[in-house]
Every structure is written in C-alpha cells, then in structure tokens.
CSV table of C-alpha atoms in Angstrom, one decimal:
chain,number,residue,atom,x,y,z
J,14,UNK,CA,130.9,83.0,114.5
J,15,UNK,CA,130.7,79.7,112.5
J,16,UNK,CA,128.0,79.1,109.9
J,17,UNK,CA,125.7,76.5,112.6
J,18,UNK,CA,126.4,79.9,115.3
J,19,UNK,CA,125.0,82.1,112.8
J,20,UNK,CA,122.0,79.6,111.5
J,21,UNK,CA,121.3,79.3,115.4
J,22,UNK,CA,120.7,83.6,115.6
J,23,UNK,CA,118.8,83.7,112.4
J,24,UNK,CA,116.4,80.9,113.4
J,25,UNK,CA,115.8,82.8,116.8
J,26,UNK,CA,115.0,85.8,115.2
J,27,UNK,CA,112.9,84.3,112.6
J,28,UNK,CA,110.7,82.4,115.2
J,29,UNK,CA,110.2,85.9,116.9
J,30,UNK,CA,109.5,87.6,114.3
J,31,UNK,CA,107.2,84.9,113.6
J,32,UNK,CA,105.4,84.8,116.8
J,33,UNK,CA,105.1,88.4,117.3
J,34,UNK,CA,103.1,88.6,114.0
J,35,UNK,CA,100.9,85.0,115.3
J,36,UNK,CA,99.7,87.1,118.1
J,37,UNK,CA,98.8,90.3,116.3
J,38,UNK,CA,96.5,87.5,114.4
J,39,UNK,CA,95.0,86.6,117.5
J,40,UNK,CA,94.2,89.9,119.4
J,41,UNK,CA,93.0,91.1,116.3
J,42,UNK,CA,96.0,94.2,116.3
J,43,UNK,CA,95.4,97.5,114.7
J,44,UNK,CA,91.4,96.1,113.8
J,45,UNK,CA,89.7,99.5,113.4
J,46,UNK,CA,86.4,97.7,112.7
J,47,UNK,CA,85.7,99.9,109.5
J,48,UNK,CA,85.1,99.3,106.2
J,49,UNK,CA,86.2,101.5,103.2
J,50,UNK,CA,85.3,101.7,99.4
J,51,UNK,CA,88.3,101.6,97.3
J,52,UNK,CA,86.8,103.9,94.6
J,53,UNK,CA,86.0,106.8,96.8
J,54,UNK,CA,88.5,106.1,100.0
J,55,UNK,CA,92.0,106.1,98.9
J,56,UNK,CA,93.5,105.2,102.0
J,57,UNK,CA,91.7,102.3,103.3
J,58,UNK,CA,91.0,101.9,107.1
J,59,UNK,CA,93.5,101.9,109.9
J,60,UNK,CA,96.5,102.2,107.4
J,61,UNK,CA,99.0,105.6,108.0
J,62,UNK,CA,100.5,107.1,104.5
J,63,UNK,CA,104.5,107.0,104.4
J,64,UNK,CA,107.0,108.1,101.9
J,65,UNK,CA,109.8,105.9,102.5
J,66,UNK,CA,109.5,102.0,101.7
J,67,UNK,CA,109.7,99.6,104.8
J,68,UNK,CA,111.3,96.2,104.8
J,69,UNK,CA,109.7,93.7,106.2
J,70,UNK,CA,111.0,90.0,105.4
J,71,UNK,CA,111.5,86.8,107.4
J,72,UNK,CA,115.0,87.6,108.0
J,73,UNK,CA,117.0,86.2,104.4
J,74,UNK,CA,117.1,88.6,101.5
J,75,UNK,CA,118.4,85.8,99.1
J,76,UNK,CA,120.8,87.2,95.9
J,77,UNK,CA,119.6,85.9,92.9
J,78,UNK,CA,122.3,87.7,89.7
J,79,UNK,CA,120.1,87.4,86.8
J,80,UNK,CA,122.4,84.9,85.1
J,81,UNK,CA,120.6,81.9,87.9
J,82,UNK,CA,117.1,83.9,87.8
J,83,UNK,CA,115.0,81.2,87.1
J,84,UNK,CA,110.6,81.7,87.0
J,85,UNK,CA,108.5,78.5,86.6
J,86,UNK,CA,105.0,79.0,85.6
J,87,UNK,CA,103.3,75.6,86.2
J,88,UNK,CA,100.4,73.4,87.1
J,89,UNK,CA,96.3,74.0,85.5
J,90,UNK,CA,98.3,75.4,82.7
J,91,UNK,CA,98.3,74.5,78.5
J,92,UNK,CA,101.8,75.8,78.4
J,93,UNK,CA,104.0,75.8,81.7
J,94,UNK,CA,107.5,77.3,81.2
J,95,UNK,CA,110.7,78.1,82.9
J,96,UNK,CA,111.7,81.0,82.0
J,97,UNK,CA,115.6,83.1,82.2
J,98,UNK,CA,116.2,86.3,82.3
J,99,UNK,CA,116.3,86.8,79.0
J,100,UNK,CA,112.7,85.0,78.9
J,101,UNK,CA,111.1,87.3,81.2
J,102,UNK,CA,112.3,90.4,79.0
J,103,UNK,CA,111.5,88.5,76.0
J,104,UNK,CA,107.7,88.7,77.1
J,105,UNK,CA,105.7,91.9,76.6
J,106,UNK,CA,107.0,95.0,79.2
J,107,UNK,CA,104.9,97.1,80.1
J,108,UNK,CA,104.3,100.4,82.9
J,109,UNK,CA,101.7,100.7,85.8
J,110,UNK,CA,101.5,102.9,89.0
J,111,UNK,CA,99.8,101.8,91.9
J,112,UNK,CA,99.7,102.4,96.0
J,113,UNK,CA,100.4,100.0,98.2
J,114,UNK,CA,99.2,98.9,101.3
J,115,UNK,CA,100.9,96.5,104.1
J,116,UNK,CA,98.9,94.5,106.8
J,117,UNK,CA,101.1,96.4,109.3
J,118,UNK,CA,99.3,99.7,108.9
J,119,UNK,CA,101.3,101.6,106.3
J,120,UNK,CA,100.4,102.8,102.9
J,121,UNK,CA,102.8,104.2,100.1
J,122,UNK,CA,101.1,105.9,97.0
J,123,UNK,CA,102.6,106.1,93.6
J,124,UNK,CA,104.9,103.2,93.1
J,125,UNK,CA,106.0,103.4,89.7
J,126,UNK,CA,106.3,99.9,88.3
J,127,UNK,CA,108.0,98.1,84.9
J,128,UNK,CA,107.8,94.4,84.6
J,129,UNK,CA,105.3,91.9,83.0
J,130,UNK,CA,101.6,92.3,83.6
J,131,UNK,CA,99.8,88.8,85.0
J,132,UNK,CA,97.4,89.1,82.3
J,133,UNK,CA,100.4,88.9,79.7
J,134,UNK,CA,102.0,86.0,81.4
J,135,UNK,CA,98.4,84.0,82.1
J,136,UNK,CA,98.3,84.7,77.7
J,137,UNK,CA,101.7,83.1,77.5
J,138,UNK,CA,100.8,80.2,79.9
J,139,UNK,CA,97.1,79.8,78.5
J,140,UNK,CA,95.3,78.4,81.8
J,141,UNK,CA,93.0,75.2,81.7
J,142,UNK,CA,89.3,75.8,82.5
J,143,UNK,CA,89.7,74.2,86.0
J,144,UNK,CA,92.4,76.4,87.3
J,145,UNK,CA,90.8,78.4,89.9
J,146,UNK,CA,93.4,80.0,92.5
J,147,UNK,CA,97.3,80.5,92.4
J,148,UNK,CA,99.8,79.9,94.4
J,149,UNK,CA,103.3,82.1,94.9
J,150,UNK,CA,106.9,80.2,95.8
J,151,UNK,CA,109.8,82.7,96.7
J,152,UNK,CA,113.3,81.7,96.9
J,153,UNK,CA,113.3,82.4,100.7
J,154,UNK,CA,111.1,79.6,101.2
J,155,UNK,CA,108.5,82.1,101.6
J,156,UNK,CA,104.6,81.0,99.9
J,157,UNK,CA,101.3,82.9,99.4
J,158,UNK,CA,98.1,82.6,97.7
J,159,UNK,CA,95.5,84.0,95.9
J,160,UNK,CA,92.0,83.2,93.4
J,161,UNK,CA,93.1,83.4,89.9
J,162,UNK,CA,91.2,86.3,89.0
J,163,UNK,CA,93.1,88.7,91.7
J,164,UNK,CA,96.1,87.3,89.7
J,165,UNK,CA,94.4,88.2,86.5
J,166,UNK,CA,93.3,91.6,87.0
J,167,UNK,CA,95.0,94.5,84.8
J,168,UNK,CA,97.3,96.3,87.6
J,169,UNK,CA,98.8,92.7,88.6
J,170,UNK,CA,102.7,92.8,87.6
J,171,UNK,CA,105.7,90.6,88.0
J,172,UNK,CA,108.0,94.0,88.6
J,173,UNK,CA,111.5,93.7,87.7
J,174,UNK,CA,111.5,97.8,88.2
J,175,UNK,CA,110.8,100.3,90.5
J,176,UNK,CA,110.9,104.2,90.4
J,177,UNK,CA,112.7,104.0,87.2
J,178,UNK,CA,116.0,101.5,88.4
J,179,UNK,CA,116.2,97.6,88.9
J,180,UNK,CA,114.1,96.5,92.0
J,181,UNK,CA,116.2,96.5,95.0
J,182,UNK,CA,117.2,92.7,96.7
J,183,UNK,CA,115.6,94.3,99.6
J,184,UNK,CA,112.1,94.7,98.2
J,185,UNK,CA,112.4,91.7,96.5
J,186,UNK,CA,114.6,92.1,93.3
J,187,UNK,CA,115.1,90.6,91.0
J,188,UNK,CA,111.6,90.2,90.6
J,189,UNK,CA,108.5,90.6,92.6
J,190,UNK,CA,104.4,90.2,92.3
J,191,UNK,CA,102.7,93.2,92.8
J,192,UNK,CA,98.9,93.3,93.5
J,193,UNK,CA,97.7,96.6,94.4
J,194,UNK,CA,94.4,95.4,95.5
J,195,UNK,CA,95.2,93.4,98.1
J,196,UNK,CA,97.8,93.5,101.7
J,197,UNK,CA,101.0,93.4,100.4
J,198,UNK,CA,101.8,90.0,101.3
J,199,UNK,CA,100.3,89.1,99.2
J,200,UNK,CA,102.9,90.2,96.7
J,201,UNK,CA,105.3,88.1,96.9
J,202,UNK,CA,109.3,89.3,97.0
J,203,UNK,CA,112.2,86.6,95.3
J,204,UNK,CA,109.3,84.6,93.8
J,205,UNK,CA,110.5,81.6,92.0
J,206,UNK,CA,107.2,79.6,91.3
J,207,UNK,CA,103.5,80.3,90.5
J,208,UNK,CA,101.5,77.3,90.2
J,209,UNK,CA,97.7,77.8,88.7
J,210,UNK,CA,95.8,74.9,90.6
J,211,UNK,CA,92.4,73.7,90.8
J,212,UNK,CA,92.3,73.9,94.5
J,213,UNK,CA,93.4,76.6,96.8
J,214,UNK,CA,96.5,76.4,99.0
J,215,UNK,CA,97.0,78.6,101.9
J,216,UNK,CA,100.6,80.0,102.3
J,217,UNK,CA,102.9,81.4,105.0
J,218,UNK,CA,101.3,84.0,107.0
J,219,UNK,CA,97.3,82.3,105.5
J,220,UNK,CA,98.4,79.4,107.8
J,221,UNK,CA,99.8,81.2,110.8
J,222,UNK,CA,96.5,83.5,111.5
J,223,UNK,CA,96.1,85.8,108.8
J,224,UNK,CA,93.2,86.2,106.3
J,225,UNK,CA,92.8,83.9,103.1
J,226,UNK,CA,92.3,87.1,100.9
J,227,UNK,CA,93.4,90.6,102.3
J,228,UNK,CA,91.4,93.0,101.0
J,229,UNK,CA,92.6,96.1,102.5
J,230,UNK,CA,89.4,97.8,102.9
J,231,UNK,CA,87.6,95.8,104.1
J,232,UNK,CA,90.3,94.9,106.6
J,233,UNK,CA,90.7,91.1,105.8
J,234,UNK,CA,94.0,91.0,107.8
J,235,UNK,CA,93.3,88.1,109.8
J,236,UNK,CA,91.6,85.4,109.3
C-alpha cells in the first residue's frame, strides 16, 4: 500500500471515528441525568470503574524521542519559553495520584503520576493579569481548552511518568496534561503548545458537540 493508499484509510477511519462521537453529542449518549459531589461520590455519575487503561486517540500516535521533544509555553505570559527535554527535567518534579475519568463512561482510580505540576510551570511562565483561559496544542494536531484556574489548581501535571516508568506513546508519552477534575480530554496526550490567552478558544471535540468544561459530576459531556 503506498503512503496516499495508506493516508486514504487513516482519513476514513478518522472521519468515523469522528462522526460516531458527533452523534453521541447530539442524542445526548450515556446522559444519566444525575449529578454527583466530588467530595463525597468518588465515582461520578454514569461512569463504570476499570483497571486496565483504554486508548482512545484520533487514529496517529506520533513518536516524539526526547532528543526533538519540544514544549512552548506562550501568549498572556511575562516569560514564554520553549523548553527541551532537558528544560522540562530542569524545572521542579514532583508526585501526585489521582483518578481519572473519560467522557466515554470509564473511570480508573490511582494513577500514579511524576512530571511538573501546572502551578510550577505557571511560576516559571509568570502569567499577565489578563490571561484568563488556556489553550492545549498536541503534536497530532489535536487542541483543547480550559479557564486558567483548572490549569492552575494543585493536582494539574504535565506527566512525563506513570506507575513508576516513562509514559507510554500510547497514553500520550512523552508528555501529557493531566487534570483529574475534569473528562479526560481534557488532558491532552503529545502536547506541544499551551498558550495562556485573554480570550477562550474552544478545541477539537469543544467544537464538534461536546461541553466547554467537563466536569464529570455534573456530567458536562456535551455541550
């Protein structure tokens, strides 16, 4: 099969996959109509609890060695960088563990992260009073978005590290957001860019039907 032959399949799968998860948007799919407190319910509503880790991508896992990793931290922002490899592990590591929920119903408890928290990088970056919301760039093309204080909140990594081994290309090694509070994609695999900005930007799936924020229990997954 020649490289257009092969482009050809992967764009046909991609625009299924892509209009599969449009129409879950519009007939409202696995909507339980309930609402949930994270501090008491653990599991929010109409999610199941699984023990392995799905993948779910819009059909590209790019491979990014860490010798051409690349993260620009740019826009509403005193001190944008680009930062290496060596950059990322130059800023402060730390440890978290968090559950996380995906828009398609499942739940996985007890992900053991290392990476950088948010609230370290935003330090590093110093945003300017105006910046408001942020927006994600992956190398797969892929965008999302969310208000800068989601960013900002204390469980918010850039994970380099799961379970105690370099993040796997298939969850989004070599490096990943991870925001525990919100649907899961809203952490974005492969990302590349995060851009502070005034103004909000919906990305990918914001645009295509789903919810502007994805709370998970309070069942934002559409919007």
């Amino acid at each position: 099969m020649s490289d257009a032959e092969r482009g050809g399949v992967f764009g046909a799968i991609r625009d299924k996959l892509i209009a599969k998860k449009q129409d879950w948007a519009r007939e409202g799919r696995l909507l339980t109509g309930a609402h949930g407190a994270r501090e008491v319910d653990r599991l929010p509503p109409g999610q199941r609890l699984v023990r392995d880790w799905p993948v779910l991508d819009l059909g590209v896992q790019p491979a990014i060695p860490r010798e051409r990793f690349r993260l620009i931290v740019d826009g509403a922002v005193e001190a944008p960088v680009v930062l290496d490899w060596g950059g990322l592990m130059a800023l402060p590591q730390s440890e978290s563990i968090s559950d996380i929920h995906c828009v398609t119903a499942w739940s996985r408890y007890d992900n053991r992260w290392s990476g950088v928290r948010a609230a370290d990088l935003l330090a590093a970056v110093k945003p300017r009073t105006e910046a408001r919301h942020v927006l994600f760039q992956s190398s797969d093309g892929y965008t999302t978005n969310v208000p800068l204080a989601a960013f900002a909140d204390d469980d918010v990594m850039l994970a380099h590290s799961w379970d105690g081994a370099a993040l796997d290309r298939r969850h989004g090694g070599p490096l990943r957001v991870v925001i525990p509070k919100l649907y899961f994609w809203k952490s974005a695999k492969w990302v590349r860019r995060i851009t502070l900005a005034a103004e909000d930007q919906p990305g990918f799936w914001e645009t295509r039907g789903y919810h502007n924020h994805g709370d998970p229990w309070m069942e934002e997954r559409y919007g």
